[in-house]
PDB file of C-alpha atoms in Angstrom:
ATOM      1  CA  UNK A   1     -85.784 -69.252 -31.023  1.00  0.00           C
ATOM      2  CA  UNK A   2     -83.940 -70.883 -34.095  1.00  0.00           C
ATOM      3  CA  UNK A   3     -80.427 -70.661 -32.197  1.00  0.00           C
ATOM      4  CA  UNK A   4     -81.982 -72.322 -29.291  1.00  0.00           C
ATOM      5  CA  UNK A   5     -84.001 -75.505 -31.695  1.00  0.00           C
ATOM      6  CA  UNK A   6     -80.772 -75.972 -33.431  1.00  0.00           C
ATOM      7  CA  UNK A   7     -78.910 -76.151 -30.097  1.00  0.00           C
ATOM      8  CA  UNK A   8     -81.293 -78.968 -29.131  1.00  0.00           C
ATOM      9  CA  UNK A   9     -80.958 -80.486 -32.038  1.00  0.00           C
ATOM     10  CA  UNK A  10     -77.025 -80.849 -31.821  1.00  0.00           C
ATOM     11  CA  UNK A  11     -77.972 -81.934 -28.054  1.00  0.00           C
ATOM     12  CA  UNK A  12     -79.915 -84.481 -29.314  1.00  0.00           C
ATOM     13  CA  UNK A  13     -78.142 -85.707 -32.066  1.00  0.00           C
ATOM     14  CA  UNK A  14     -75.295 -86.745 -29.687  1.00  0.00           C
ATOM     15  CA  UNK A  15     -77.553 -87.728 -27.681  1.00  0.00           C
ATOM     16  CA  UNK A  16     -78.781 -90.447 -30.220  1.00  0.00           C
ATOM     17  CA  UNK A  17     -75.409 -91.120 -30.711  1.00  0.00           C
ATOM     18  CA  UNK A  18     -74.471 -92.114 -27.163  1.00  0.00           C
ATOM     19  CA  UNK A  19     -77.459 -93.716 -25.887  1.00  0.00           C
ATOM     20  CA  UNK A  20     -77.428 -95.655 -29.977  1.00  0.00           C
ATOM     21  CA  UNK A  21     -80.965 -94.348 -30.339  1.00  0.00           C
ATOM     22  CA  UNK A  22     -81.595 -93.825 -34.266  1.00  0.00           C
ATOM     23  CA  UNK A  23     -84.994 -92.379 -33.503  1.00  0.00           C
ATOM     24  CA  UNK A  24     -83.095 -88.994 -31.676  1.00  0.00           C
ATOM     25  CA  UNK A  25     -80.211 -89.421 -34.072  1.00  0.00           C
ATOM     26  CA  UNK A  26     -82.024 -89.986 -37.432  1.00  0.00           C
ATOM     27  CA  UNK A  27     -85.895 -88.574 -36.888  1.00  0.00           C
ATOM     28  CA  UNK A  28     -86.003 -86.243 -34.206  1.00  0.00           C
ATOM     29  CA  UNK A  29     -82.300 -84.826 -34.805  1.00  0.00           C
ATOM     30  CA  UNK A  30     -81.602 -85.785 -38.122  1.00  0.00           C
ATOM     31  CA  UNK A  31     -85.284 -84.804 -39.823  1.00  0.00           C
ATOM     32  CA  UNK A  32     -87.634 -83.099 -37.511  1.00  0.00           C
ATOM     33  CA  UNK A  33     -85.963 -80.276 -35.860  1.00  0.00           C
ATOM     34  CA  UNK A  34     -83.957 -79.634 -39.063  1.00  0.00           C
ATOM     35  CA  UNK A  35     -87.427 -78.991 -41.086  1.00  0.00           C
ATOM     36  CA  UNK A  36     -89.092 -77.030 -38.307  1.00  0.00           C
ATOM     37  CA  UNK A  37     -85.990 -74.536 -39.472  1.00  0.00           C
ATOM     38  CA  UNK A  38     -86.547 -75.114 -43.091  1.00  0.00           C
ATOM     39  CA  UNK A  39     -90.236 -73.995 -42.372  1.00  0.00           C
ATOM     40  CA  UNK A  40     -89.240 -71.248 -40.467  1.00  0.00           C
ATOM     41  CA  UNK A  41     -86.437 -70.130 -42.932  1.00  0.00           C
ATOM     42  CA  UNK A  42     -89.022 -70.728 -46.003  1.00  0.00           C
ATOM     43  CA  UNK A  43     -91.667 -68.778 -44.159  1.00  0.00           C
ATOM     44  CA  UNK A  44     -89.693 -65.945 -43.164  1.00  0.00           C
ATOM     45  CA  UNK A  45     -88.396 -65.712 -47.473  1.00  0.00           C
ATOM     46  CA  UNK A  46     -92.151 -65.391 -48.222  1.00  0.00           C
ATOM     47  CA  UNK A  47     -93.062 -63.011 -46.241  1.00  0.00           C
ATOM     48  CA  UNK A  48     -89.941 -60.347 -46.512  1.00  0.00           C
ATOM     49  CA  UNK A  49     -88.060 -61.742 -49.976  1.00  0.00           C
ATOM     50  CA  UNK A  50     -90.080 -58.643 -51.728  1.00  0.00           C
ATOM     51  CA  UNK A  51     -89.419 -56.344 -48.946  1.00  0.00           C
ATOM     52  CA  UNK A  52     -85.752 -56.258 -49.953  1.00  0.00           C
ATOM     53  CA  UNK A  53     -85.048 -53.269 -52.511  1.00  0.00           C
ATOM     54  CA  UNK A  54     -81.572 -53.834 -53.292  1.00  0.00           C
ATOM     55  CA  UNK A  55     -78.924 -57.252 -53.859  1.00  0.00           C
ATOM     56  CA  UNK A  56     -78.654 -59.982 -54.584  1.00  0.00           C
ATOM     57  CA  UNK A  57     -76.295 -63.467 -55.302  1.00  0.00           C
ATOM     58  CA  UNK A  58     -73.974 -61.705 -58.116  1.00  0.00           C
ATOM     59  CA  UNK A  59     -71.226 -60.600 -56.162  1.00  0.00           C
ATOM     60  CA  UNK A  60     -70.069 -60.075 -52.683  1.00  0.00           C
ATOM     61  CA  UNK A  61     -71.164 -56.786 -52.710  1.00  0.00           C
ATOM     62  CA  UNK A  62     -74.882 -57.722 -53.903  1.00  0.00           C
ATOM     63  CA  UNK A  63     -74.851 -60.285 -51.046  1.00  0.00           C
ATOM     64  CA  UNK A  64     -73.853 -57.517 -48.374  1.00  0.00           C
ATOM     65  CA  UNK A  65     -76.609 -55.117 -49.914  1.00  0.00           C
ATOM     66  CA  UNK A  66     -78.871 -58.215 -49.472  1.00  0.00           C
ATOM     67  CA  UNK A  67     -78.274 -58.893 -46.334  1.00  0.00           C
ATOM     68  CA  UNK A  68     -78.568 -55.334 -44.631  1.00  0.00           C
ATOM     69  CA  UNK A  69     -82.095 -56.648 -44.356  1.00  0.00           C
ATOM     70  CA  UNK A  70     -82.343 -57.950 -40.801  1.00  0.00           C
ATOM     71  CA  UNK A  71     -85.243 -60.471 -42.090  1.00  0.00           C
ATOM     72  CA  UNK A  72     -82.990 -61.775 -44.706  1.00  0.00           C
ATOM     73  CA  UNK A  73     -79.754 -61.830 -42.499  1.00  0.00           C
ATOM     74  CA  UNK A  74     -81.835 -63.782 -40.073  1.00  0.00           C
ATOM     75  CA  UNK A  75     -83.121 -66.106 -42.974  1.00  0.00           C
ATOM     76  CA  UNK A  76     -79.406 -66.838 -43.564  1.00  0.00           C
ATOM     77  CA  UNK A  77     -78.702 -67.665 -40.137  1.00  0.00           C
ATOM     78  CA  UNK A  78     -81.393 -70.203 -40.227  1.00  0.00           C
ATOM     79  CA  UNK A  79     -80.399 -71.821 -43.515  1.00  0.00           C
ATOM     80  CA  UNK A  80     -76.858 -71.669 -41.763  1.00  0.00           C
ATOM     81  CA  UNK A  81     -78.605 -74.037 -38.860  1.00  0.00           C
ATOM     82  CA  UNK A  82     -80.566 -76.141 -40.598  1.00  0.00           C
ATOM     83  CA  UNK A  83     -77.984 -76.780 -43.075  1.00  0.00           C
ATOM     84  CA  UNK A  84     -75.170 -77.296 -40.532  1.00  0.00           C
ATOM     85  CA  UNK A  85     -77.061 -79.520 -38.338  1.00  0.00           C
ATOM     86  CA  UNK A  86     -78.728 -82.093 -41.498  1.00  0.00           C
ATOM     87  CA  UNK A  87     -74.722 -82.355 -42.039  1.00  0.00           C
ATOM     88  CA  UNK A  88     -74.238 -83.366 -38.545  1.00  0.00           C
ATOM     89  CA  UNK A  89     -77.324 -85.683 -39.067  1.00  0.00           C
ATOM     90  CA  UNK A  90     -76.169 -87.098 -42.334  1.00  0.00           C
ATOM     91  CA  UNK A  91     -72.466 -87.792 -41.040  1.00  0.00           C
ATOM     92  CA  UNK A  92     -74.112 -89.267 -37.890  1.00  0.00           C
ATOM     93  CA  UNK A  93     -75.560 -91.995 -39.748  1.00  0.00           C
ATOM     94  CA  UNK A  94     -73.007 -92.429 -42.076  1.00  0.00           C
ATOM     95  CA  UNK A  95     -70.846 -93.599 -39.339  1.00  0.00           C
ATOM     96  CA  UNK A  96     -73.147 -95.579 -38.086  1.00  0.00           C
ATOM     97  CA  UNK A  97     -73.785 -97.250 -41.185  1.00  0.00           C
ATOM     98  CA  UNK A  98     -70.355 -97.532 -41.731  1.00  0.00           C
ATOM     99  CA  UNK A  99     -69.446 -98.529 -38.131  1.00  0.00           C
ATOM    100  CA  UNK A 100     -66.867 -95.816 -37.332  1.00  0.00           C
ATOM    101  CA  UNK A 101     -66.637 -95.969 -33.907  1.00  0.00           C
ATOM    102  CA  UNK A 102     -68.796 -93.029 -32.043  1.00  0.00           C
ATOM    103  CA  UNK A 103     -65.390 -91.219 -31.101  1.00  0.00           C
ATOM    104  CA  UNK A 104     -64.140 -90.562 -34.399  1.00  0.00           C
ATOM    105  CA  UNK A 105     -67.220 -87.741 -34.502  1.00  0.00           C
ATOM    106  CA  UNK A 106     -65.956 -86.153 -31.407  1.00  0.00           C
ATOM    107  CA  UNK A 107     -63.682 -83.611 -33.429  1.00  0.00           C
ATOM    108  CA  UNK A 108     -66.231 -84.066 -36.450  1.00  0.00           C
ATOM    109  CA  UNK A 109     -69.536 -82.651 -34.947  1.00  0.00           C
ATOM    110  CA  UNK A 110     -68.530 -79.331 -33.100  1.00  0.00           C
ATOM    111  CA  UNK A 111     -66.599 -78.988 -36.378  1.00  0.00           C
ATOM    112  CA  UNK A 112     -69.707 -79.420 -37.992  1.00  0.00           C
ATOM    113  CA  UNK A 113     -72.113 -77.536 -35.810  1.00  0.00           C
ATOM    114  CA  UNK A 114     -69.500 -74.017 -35.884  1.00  0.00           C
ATOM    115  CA  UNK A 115     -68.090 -74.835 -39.092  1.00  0.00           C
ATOM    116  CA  UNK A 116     -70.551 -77.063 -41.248  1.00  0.00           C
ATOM    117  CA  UNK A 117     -68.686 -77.523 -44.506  1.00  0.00           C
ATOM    118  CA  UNK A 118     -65.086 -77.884 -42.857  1.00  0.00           C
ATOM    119  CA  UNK A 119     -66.641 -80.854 -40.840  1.00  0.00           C
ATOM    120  CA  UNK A 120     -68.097 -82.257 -43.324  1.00  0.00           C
ATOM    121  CA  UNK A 121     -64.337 -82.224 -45.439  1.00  0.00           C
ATOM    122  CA  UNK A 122     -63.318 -83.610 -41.587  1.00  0.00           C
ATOM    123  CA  UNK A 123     -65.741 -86.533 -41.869  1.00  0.00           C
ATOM    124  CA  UNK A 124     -64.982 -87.177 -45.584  1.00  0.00           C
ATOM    125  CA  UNK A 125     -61.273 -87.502 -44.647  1.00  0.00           C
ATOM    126  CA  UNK A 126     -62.131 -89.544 -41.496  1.00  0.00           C
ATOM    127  CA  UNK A 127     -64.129 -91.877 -43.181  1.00  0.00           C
ATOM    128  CA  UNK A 128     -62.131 -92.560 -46.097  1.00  0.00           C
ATOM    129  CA  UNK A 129     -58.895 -93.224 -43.721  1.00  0.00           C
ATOM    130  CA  UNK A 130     -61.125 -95.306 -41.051  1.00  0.00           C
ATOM    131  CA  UNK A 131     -60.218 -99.109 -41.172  1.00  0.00           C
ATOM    132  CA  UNK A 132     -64.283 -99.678 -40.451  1.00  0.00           C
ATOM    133  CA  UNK A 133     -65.237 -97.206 -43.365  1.00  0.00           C
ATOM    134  CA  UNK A 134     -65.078-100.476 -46.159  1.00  0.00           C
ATOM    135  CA  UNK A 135     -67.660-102.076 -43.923  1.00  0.00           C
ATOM    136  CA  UNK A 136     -70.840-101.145 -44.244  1.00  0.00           C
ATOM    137  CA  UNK A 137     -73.733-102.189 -42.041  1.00  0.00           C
ATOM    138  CA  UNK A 138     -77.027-102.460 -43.756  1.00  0.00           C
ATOM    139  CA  UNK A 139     -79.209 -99.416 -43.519  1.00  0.00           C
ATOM    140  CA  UNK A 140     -79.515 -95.947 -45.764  1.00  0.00           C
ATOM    141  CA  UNK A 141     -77.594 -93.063 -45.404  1.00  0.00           C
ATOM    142  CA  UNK A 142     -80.116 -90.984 -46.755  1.00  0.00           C
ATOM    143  CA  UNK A 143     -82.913 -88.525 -45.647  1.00  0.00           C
ATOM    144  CA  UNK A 144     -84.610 -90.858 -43.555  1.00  0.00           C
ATOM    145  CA  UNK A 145     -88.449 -91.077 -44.368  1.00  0.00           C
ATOM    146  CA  UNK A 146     -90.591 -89.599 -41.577  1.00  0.00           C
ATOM    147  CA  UNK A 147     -93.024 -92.627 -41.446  1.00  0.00           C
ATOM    148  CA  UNK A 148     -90.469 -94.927 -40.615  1.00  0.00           C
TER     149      UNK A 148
END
């Protein structure tokens, strides 16, 4: 269920990026599908954070003994999702704020989506090298509000 919401939010978010649709890019893509997996990962903490007996964030080792929970190894794979895809949000309207033309994400997003914090260092180096990246269109780069 989470692999397959994330999925469609990736789906989505290029979609919003092609068809320049900043209500799939930024709300549904961007905000929406990435806090249905916050809820998810929050809900599945409160239920089964108490459960675990043994590890923890000390070492590698704790994290391991953590994770042999298969409720807490799947709340890490949905903090992995949500927090991979609000990168490929973020970056998505960064360039568009920035007007980076859309096919400078094409090695950015996958690298994002299967990668998160390498694309992000992609996008940082992309958008600090891109001619476009000192112009700025007006608009927020930021969590966009739900209302708007």
């Amino acid at each position: 269920m989470a692999s397959g919401m994330a999925m469609a939010g990736w789906v989505l978010l290029v979609a919003g990026i092609l068809l320049r649709s900043p209500v799939l890019r930024d709300r549904v893509a961007g905000f929406w599908i990435p806090l249905a997996l916050t809820t998810l990962y929050a809900a599945i903490i409160l239920v089964h954070w108490t459960s675990v007996a043994e590890g923890g964030f000390g070492s590698l080792s704790a994290v391991a003994a953590l994770f042999s929970s298969e409720w807490i190894l799947l709340a890490g794979w949905v903090h992995l999702l949500a927090f991979d895809l609000l990168i490929g949000g973020w970056i998505a309207r960064d360039a568009a704020t920035r007007a980076v033309p859309r096919w400078a994400l094409l090695p950015v997003l996958p690298a994002a989506c299967l990668l998160g914090p390498a694309g992000f260092l992609l996008w940082i180096m992309i958008r600090t090298s891109a001619p476009s990246a000192t112009r700025r269109r007006p608009g927020p780069t930021s969590m966009p509000v739900a209302a708007r």
